[in-house]
Coordinates of C-alpha atoms in Angstrom, one line a residue:
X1 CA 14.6 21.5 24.8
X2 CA 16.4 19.9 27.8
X3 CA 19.9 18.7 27.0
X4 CA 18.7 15.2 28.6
X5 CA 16.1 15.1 26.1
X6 CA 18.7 15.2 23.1
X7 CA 21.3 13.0 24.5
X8 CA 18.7 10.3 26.0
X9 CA 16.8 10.6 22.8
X10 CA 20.0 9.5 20.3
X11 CA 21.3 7.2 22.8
X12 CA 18.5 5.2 22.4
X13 CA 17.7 5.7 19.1
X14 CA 21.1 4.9 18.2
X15 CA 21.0 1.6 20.4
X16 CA 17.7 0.4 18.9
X17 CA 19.4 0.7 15.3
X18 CA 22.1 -1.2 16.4
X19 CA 19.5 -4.2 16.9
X20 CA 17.6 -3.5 14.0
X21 CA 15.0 -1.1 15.0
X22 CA 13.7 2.2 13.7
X23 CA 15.1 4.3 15.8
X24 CA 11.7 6.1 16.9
X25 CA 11.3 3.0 18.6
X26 CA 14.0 4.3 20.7
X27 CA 12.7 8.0 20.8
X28 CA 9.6 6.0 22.2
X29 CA 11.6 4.4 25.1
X30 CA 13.5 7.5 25.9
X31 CA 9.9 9.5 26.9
X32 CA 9.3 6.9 29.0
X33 CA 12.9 6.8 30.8
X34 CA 13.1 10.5 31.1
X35 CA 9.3 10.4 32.6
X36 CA 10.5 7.5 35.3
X37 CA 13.9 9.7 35.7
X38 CA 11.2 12.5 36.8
X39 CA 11.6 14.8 33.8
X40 CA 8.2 16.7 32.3
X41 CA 7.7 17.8 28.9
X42 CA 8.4 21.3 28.9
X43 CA 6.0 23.9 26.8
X44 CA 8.8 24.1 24.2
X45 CA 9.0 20.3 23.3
X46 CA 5.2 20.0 22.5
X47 CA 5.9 23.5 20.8
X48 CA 8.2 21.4 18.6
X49 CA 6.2 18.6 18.2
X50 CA 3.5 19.9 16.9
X51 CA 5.4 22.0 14.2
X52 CA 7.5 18.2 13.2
X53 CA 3.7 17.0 12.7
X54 CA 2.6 19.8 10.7
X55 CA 5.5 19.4 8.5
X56 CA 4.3 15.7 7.8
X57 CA 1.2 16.4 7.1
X58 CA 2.1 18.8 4.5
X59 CA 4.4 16.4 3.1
X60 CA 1.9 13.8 2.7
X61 CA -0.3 16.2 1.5
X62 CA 2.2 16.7 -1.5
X63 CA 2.0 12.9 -2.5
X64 CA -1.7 12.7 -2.2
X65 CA -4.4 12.0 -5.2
X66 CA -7.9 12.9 -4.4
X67 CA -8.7 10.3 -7.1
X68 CA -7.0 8.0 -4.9
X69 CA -8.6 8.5 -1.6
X70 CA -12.0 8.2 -3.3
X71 CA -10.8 4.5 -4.1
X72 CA -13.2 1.9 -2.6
X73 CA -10.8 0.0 -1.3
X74 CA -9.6 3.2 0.6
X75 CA -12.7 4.7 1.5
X76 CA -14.5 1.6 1.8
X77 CA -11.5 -0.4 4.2
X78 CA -11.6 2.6 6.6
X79 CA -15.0 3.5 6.8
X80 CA -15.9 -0.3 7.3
X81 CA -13.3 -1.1 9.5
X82 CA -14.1 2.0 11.8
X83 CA -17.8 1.5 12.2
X84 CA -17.1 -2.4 12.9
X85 CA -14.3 -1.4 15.5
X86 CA -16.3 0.7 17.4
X87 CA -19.5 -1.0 17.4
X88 CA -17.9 -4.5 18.4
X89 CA -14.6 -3.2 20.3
X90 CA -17.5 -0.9 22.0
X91 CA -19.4 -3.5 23.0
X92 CA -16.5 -5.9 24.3
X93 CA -15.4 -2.5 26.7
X94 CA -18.8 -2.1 27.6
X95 CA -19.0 -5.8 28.6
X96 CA -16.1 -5.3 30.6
X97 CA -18.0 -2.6 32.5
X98 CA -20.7 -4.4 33.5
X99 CA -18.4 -6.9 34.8
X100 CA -16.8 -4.1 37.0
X101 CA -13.3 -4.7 35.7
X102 CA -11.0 -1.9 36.6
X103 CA -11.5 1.1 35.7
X104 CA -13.8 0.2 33.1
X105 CA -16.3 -0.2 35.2
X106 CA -16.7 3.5 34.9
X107 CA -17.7 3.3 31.0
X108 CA -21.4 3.8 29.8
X109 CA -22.4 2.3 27.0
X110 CA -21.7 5.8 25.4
X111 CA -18.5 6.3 26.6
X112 CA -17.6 2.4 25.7
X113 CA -18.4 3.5 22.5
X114 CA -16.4 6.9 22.2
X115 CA -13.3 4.6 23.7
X116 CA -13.8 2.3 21.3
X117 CA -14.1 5.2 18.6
X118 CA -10.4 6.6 20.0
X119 CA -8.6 3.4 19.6
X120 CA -9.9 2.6 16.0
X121 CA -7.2 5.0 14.5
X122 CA -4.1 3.9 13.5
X123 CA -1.1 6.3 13.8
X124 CA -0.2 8.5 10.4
X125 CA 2.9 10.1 12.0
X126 CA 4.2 6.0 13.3
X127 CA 3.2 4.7 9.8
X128 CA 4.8 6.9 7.5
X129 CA 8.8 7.0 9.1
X130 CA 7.8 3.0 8.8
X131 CA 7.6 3.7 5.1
X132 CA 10.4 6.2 4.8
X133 CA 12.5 4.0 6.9
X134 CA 11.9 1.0 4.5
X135 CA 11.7 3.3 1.2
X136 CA 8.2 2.2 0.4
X137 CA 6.0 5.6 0.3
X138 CA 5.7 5.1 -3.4
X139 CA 4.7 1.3 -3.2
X140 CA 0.8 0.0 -3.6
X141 CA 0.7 -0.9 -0.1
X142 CA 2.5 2.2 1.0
X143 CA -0.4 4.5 -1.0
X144 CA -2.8 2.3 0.2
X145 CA -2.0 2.7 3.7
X146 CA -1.6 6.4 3.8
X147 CA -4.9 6.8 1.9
X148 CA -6.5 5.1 4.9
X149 CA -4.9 7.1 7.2
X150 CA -6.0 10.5 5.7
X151 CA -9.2 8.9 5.7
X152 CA -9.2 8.6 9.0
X153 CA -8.0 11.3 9.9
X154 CA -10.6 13.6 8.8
X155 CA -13.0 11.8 10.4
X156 CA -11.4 12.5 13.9
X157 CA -11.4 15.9 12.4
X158 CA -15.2 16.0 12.0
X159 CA -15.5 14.6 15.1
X160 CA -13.3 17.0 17.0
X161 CA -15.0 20.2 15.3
X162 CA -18.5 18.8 16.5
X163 CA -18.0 17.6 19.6
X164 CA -16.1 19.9 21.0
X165 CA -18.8 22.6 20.8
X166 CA -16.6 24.9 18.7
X167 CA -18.3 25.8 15.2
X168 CA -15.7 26.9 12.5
X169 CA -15.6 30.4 12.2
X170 CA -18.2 31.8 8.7
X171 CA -14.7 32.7 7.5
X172 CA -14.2 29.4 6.9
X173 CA -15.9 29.2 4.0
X174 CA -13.3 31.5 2.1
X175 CA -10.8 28.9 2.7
X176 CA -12.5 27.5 -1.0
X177 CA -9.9 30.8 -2.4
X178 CA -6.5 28.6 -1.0
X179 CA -7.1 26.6 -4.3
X180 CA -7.1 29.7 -6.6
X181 CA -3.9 30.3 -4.8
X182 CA -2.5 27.4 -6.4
X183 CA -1.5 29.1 -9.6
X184 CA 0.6 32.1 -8.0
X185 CA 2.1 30.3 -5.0
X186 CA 3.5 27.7 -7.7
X187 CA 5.5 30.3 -9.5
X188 CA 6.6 31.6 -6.2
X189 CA 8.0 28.2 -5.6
X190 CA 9.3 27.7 -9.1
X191 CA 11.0 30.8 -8.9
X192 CA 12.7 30.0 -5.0
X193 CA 15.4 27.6 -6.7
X194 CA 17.3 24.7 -5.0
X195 CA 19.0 26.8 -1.8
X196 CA 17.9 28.3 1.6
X197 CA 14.9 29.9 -0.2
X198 CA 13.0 26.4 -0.7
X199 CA 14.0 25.4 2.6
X200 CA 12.7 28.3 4.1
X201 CA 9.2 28.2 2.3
X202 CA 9.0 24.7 2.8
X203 CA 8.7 25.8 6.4
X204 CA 6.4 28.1 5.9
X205 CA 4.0 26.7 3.5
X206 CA 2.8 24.0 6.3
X207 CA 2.8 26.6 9.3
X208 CA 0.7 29.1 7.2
X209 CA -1.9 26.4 5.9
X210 CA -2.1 24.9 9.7
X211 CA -2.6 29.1 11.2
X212 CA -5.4 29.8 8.5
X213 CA -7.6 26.9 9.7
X214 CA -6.9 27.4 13.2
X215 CA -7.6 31.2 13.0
X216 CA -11.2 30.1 11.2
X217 CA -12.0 27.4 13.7
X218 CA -10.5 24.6 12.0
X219 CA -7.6 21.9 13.2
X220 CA -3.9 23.2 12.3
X221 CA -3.2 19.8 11.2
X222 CA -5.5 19.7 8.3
X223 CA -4.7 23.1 7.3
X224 CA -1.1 21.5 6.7
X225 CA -2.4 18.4 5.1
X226 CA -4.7 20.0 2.5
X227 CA -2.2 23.1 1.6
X228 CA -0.1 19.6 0.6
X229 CA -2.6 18.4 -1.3
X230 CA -3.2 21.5 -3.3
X231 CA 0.5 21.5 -4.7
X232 CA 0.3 17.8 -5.0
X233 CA 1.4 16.9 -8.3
X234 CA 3.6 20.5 -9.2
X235 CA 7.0 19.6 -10.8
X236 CA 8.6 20.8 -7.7
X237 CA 7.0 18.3 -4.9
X238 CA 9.6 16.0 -4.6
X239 CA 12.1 18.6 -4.0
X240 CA 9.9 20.8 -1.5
X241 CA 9.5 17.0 0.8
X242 CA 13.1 16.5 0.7
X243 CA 13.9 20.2 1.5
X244 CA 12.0 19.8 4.9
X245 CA 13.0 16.4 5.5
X246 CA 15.8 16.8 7.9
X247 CA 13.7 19.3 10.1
X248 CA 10.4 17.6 9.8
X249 CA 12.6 14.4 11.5
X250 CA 14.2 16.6 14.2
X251 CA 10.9 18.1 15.3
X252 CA 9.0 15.1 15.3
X253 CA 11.9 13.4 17.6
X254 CA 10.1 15.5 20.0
X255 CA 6.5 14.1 19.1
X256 CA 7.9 10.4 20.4
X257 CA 9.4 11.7 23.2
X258 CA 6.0 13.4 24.6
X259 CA 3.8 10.2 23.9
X260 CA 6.5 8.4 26.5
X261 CA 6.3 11.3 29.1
X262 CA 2.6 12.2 29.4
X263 CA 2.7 10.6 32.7
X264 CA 3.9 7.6 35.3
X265 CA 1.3 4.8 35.1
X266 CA 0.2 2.2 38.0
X267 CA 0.4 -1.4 37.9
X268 CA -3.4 -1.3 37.3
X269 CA -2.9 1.0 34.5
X270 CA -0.4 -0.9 33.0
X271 CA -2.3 -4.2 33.1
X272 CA -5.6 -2.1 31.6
X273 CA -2.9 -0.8 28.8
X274 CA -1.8 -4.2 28.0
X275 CA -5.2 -5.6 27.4
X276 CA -6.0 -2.9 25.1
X277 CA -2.7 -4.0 23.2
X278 CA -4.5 -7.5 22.9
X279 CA -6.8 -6.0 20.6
X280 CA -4.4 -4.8 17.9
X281 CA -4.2 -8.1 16.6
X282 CA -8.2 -8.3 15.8
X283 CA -7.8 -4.7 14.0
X284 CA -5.0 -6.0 11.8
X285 CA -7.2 -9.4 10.8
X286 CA -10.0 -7.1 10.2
X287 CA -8.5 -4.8 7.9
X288 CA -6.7 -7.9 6.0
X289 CA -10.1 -9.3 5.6
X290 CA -11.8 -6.4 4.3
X291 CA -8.2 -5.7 1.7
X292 CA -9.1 -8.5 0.2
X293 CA -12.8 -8.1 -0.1
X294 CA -11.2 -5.5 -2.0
X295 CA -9.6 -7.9 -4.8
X296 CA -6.1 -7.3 -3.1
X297 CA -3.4 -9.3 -3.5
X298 CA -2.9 -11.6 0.0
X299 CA 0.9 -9.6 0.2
X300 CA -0.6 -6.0 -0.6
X301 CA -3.3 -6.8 2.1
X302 CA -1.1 -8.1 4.8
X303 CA 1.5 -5.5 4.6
X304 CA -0.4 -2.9 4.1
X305 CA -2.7 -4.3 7.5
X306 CA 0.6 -4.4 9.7
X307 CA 1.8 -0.6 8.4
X308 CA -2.0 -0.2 10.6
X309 CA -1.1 -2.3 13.7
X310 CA -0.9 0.0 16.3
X311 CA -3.1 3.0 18.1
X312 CA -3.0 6.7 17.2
X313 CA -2.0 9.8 18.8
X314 CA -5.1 11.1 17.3
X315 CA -6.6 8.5 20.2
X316 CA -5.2 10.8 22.9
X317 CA -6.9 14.1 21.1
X318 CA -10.2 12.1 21.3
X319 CA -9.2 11.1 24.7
X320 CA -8.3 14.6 25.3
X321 CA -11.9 15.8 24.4
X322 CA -13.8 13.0 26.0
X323 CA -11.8 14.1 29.7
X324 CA -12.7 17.8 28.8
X325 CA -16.1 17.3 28.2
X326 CA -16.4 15.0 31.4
X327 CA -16.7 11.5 29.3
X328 CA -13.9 9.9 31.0
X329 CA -11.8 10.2 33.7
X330 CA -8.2 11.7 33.3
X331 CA -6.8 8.4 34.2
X332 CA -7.6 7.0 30.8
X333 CA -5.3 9.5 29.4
X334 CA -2.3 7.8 30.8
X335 CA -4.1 4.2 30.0
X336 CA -4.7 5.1 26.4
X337 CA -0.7 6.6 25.9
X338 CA 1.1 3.7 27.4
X339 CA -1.1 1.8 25.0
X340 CA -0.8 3.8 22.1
X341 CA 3.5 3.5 23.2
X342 CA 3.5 0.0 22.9
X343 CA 2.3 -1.1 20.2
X344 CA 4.3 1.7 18.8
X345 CA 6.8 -0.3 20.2
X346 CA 5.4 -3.8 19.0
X347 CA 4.2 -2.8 15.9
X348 CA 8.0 -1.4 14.5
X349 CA 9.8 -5.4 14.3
X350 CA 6.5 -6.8 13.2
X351 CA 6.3 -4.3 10.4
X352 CA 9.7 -4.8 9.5
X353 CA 9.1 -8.6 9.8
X354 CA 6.1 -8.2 7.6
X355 CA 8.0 -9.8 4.2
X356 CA 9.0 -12.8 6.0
X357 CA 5.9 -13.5 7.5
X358 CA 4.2 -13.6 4.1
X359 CA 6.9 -15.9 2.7
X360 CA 6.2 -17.8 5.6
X361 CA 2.7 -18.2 5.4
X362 CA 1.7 -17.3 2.2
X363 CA 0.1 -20.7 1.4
X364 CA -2.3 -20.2 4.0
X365 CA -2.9 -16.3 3.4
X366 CA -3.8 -16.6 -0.1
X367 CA -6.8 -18.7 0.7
X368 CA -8.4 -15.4 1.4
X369 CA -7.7 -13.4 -2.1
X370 CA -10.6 -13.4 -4.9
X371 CA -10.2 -14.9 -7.7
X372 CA -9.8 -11.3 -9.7
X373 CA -7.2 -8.8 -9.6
X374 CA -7.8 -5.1 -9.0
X375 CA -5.8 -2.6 -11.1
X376 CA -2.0 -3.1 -10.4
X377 CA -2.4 -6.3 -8.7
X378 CA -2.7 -8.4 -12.0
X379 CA 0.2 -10.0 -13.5
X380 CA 2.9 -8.3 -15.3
X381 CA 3.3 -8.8 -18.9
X382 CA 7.5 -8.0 -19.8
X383 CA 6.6 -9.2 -23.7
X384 CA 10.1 -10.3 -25.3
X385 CA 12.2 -8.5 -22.6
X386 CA 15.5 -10.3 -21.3
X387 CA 16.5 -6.1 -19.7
X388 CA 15.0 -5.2 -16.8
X389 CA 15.2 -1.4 -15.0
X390 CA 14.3 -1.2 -11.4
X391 CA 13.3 2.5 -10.6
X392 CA 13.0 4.8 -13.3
X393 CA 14.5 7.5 -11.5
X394 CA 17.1 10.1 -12.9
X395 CA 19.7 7.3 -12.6
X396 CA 17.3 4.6 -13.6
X397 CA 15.8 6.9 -16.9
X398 CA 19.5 7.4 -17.7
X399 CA 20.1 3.5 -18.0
X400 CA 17.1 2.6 -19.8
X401 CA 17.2 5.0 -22.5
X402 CA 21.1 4.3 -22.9
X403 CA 20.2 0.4 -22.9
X404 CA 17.1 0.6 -25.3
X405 CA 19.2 2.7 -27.9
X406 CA 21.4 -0.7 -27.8
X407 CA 18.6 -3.2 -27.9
X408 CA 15.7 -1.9 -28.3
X409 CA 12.2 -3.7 -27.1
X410 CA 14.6 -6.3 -24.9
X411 CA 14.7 -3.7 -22.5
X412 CA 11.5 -2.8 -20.1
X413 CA 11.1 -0.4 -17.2
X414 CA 9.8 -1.4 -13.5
X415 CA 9.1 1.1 -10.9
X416 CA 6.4 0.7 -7.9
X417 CA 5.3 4.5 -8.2
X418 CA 2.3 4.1 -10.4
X419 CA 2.0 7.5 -11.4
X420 CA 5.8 7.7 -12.4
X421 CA 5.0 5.1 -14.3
X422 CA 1.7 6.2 -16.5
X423 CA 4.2 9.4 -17.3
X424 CA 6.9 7.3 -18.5
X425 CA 4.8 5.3 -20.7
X426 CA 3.0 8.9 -21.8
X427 CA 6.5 9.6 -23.6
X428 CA 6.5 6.1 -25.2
X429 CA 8.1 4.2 -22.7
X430 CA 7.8 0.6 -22.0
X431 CA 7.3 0.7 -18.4
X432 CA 5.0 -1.0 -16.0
X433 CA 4.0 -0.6 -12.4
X434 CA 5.5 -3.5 -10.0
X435 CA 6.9 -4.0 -6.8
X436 CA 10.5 -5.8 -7.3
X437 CA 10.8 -6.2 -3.5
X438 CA 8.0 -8.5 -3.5
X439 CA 7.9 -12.1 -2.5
X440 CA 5.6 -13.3 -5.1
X441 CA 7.3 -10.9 -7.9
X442 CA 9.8 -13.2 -9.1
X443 CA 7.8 -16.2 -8.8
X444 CA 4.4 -15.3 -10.1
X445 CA 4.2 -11.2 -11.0
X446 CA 5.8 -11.5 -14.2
X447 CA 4.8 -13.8 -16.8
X448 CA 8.1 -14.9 -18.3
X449 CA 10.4 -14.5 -15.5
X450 CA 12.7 -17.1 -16.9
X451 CA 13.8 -15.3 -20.0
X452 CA 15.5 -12.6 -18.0
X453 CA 19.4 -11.9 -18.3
X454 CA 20.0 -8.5 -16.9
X455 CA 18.7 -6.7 -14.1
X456 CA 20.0 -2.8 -13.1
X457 CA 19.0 -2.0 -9.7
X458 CA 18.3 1.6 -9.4
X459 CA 16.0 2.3 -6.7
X460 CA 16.6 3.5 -2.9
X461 CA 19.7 1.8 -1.2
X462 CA 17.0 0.0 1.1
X463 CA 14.7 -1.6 -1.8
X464 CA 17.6 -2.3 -4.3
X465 CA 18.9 -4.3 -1.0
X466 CA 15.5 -5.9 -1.0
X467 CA 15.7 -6.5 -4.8
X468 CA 18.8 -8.2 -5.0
X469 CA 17.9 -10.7 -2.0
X470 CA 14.5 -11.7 -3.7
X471 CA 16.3 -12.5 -7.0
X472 CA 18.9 -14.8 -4.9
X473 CA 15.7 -17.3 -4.8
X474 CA 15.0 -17.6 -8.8
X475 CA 15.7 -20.8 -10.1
X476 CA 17.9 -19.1 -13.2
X477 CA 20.9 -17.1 -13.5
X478 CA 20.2 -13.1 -13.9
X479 CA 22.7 -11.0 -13.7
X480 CA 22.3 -8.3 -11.4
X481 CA 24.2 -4.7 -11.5
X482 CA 23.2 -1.9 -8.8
X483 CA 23.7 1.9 -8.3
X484 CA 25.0 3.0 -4.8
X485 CA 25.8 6.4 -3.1
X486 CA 28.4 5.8 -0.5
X487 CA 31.2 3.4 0.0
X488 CA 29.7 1.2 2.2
X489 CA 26.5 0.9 0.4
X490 CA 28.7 -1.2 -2.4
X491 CA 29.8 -3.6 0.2
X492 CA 26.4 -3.9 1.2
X493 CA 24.9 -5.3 -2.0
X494 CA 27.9 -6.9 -2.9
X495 CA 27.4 -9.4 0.4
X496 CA 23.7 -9.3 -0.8
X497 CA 24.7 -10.9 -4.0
X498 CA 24.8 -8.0 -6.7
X499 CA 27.7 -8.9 -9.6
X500 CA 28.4 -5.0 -10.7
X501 CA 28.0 -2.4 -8.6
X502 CA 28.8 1.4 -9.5
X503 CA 28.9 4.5 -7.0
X504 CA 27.3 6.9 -8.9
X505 CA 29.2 9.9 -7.9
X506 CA 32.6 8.5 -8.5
X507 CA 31.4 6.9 -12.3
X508 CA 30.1 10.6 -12.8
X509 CA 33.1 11.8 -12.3
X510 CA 35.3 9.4 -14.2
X511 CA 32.8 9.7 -17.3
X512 CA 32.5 13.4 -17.1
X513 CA 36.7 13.1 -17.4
X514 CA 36.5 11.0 -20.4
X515 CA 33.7 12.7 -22.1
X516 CA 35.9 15.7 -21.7
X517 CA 39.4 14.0 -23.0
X518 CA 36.9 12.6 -26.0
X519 CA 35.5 16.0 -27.0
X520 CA 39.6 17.4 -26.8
X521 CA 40.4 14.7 -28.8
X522 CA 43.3 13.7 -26.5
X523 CA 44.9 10.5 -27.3
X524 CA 44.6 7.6 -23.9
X525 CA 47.8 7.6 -23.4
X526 CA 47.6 11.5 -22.6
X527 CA 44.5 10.8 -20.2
X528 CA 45.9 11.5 -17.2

């Protein structure tokens, strides 16, 4: 990779965080600087971009529940909103043609279609460092949105495999043995530890799933993604995601910076770019309407909607296909990736904005919810609790069961991760499945709110900040205590109103010193 790359690529990104922005939003910008500063993308960069989305895939593929994606309201939001995309965003193009506007004029009313088809995705890569940047994978709208992804997904995988002409190879169907594989690979990984070795088969696990399905015919990417999902759910997971976090971020640096540089646009182009950005809006309504349909929550639904405002890089693979097969003309490349970067680029403070805008209109949005609750939307019933746990962590499991050998049923367990949740209360836990971040939480998710003294703030850095600013608006006192990592994380909640906050590694290492003088029986006045 060109030095420029690098350098423009943190300058940016680091400028963009400065003001509040992911820094892929920056990443974003830099593809388009180094394209108007004459720079290509070089073999090596999409080399490296493909690998960083391999690696995601796998590691989404690790937190996936097939039980989940067969959800209706997952399977049922993107199936609906896909066919109604196409078929009325298909016939508004194909309106455009007959009017002879631009370059559309060179659309069929098959091609409108497969256009309109391209721009129904949303992006997975975008959407999930949204949700890693904001600490809300785990959440219900977090799940919910990746499940819609996936499902998407594999249709532009179907669609891919038959259109392009290419049937999978008969080896394919052996591919059925990868989940006997299961079994002996987990040991493999069990046995791997905590060092270099996991790192290094965290690397390999996604490139070998995404080479088997491209040697039988089948797109690398879902090799990745389903290799995930077979050792979704092994004790290891959330160690194997973290061990190729830091690469899967570097590498996919490279996947923003390509979107940017595919190539210099016109004015005309630009204008035809920023119409097609018009239309995000109408995708985001659509998929809040249909949410809801769903017996969603008007919060769930809207959030979850703008993690899904933007286009997909899986538009430019359709696009791709549709110039190779003489559909479109190769202008509509460049067209559909200066879309596809802005509202990227859009899509980032609206997403972050997202809270807000609920608070703001919430009134108005919750005119659309049904009158029931589907599972995990309901309110939450905290019985005679005045102890709350937020994130039932290692640090947050540590608290509770120290707290509950004190007090007993006072003290109750919250954590957003659902399935973390159904274990904890499998070993006779009282825990329950709720979103402390949320607007309506305080107000109107729990039923006694009022009765609450104590609340420990355990989660991510990013959603105990969230926490602690959403229990500055209830009406009573509640005393709030957090965990931090680093120095300036205390200041940080502190200024977000938190009473008591600890930094984990410097109480661990104060209480493994007294624990020690206790067991030696040394008197205080000899701790030293």
């Amino acid at each position: 990779m060109d030095t420029a790359f690098i350098v423009t690529a943190f300058v940016l990104g680091f400028f963009v965080k400065q003001i509040g922005l992911p820094p892929l939003v920056g990443f974003l910008a830099g593809g388009f600087v180094l394209n108007a500063l004459g720079y290509t993308a070089s073999e090596l960069l999409y080399q490296l971009s493909d690998i960083g989305i391999i690696l995601l895939l796998f590691s989404i593929g690790l937190k996936v529940q097939i039980k989940k994606l067969l959800q209706p309201q997952v399977w049922g939001t993107a199936s609906l909103h896909m066919g109604i995309t196409v078929v009325v965003f298909g016939a508004v193009v194909y309106a455009l043609s007959l009017a002879g506007y631009s370059y559309f004029s060179q659309l069929t009313l098959s091609t409108s279609l497969l256009f309109a088809f391209a721009l129904s995705f949303s992006s997975t890569v975008f959407a999930v460092k949204m949700l890693e940047e904001k600490a809300e994978m785990a959440s219900n709208h977090g799940r919910l949105a990746i499940g819609i992804l996936i499902m998407q997904d594999f249709f532009a995988v179907i669609f891919i495999t038959f259109s392009s002409g290419k049937v999978p190879s008969p080896l394919a169907l052996g591919l059925v043995a990868l989940f006997f594989l299961k079994k002996p690979l987990g040991i493999i990984l069990d046995k791997s530890g905590h060092g270099e070795l996991l790192v290094l088969l965290a690397c390999i696990l996604p490139i070998a799933g995404a080479s088997v399905f491209e040697y039988v015919g089948l797109k690398p990417d879902l090799g990745a993604l389903i290799l995930g999902m077979i050792f979704a759910g092994h004790p290891k997971t959330d160690e194997l995601a973290k061990a190729m976090f830091g690469f899967k971020d570097l590498f996919l640096v490279g996947f923003f910076l390509t979107i940017g540089m595919a190539d210099l646009p016109n004015i005309q182009m630009l204008k035809v770019a920023g119409l097609l950005v018009l239309f995000v809006p109408l995708k985001v309504i659509l998929f809040y309407l249909l949410l809801t349909r769903y017996r969603l929550r008007a919060r769930t639904s809207l959030i979850t909607s703008l993690n899904l405002a933007n286009y997909s890089e899986f538009g430019l693979i359709v696009g791709a296909l549709g110039v190779s097969q003489g559909w479109l003309g190769s202008e509509w490349l460049v067209i559909i990736a200066v879309a596809v970067s802005i509202s990227m680029i859009v899509a980032s403070p609206v997403g972050t904005m997202a809270p807000a805008m609920y608070e703001r209109w919430n009134g108005f949005l919750k005119k659309f919810e049904t009158a029931k609750r589907m599972a995990g939307e309901e309110v939450i019933d905290i019985g005679c609790a005045t102890i709350a746990v937020l994130g039932m962590g290692r640090v947050g499991l540590g608290a509770y069961q120290h707290l509950e050998e004190q007090y007993g049923k006072r003290v109750v367990g919250l954590d957003f991760d659902e399935q973390r949740a159904a274990k904890h209360r499998t070993a006779g836990r009282r825990v329950v499945f709720g979103d402390a971040g949320d607007y309506d939480f305080w107000q109107r998710g729990i039923s006694r709110p009022e009765q609450m003294q104590l609340v420990l703030l355990t989660m991510s850095h990013v959603a105990n900040l969230k926490a602690a600013k959403r229990l500055q608006s209830v009406p009573h006192e509640i005393v709030v205590a957090a965990a931090a990592h680093y120095e300036d994380e205390v200041e940080q909640l502190k200024d977000a109103g938190v009473d008591h906050v600890f930094n984990i590694f410097g109480e661990a290492g104060a209480g493994l010193a007294d624990h020690v003088c206790e067991l030696q029986g040394m008197p205080a006045g000899e701790k030293r």
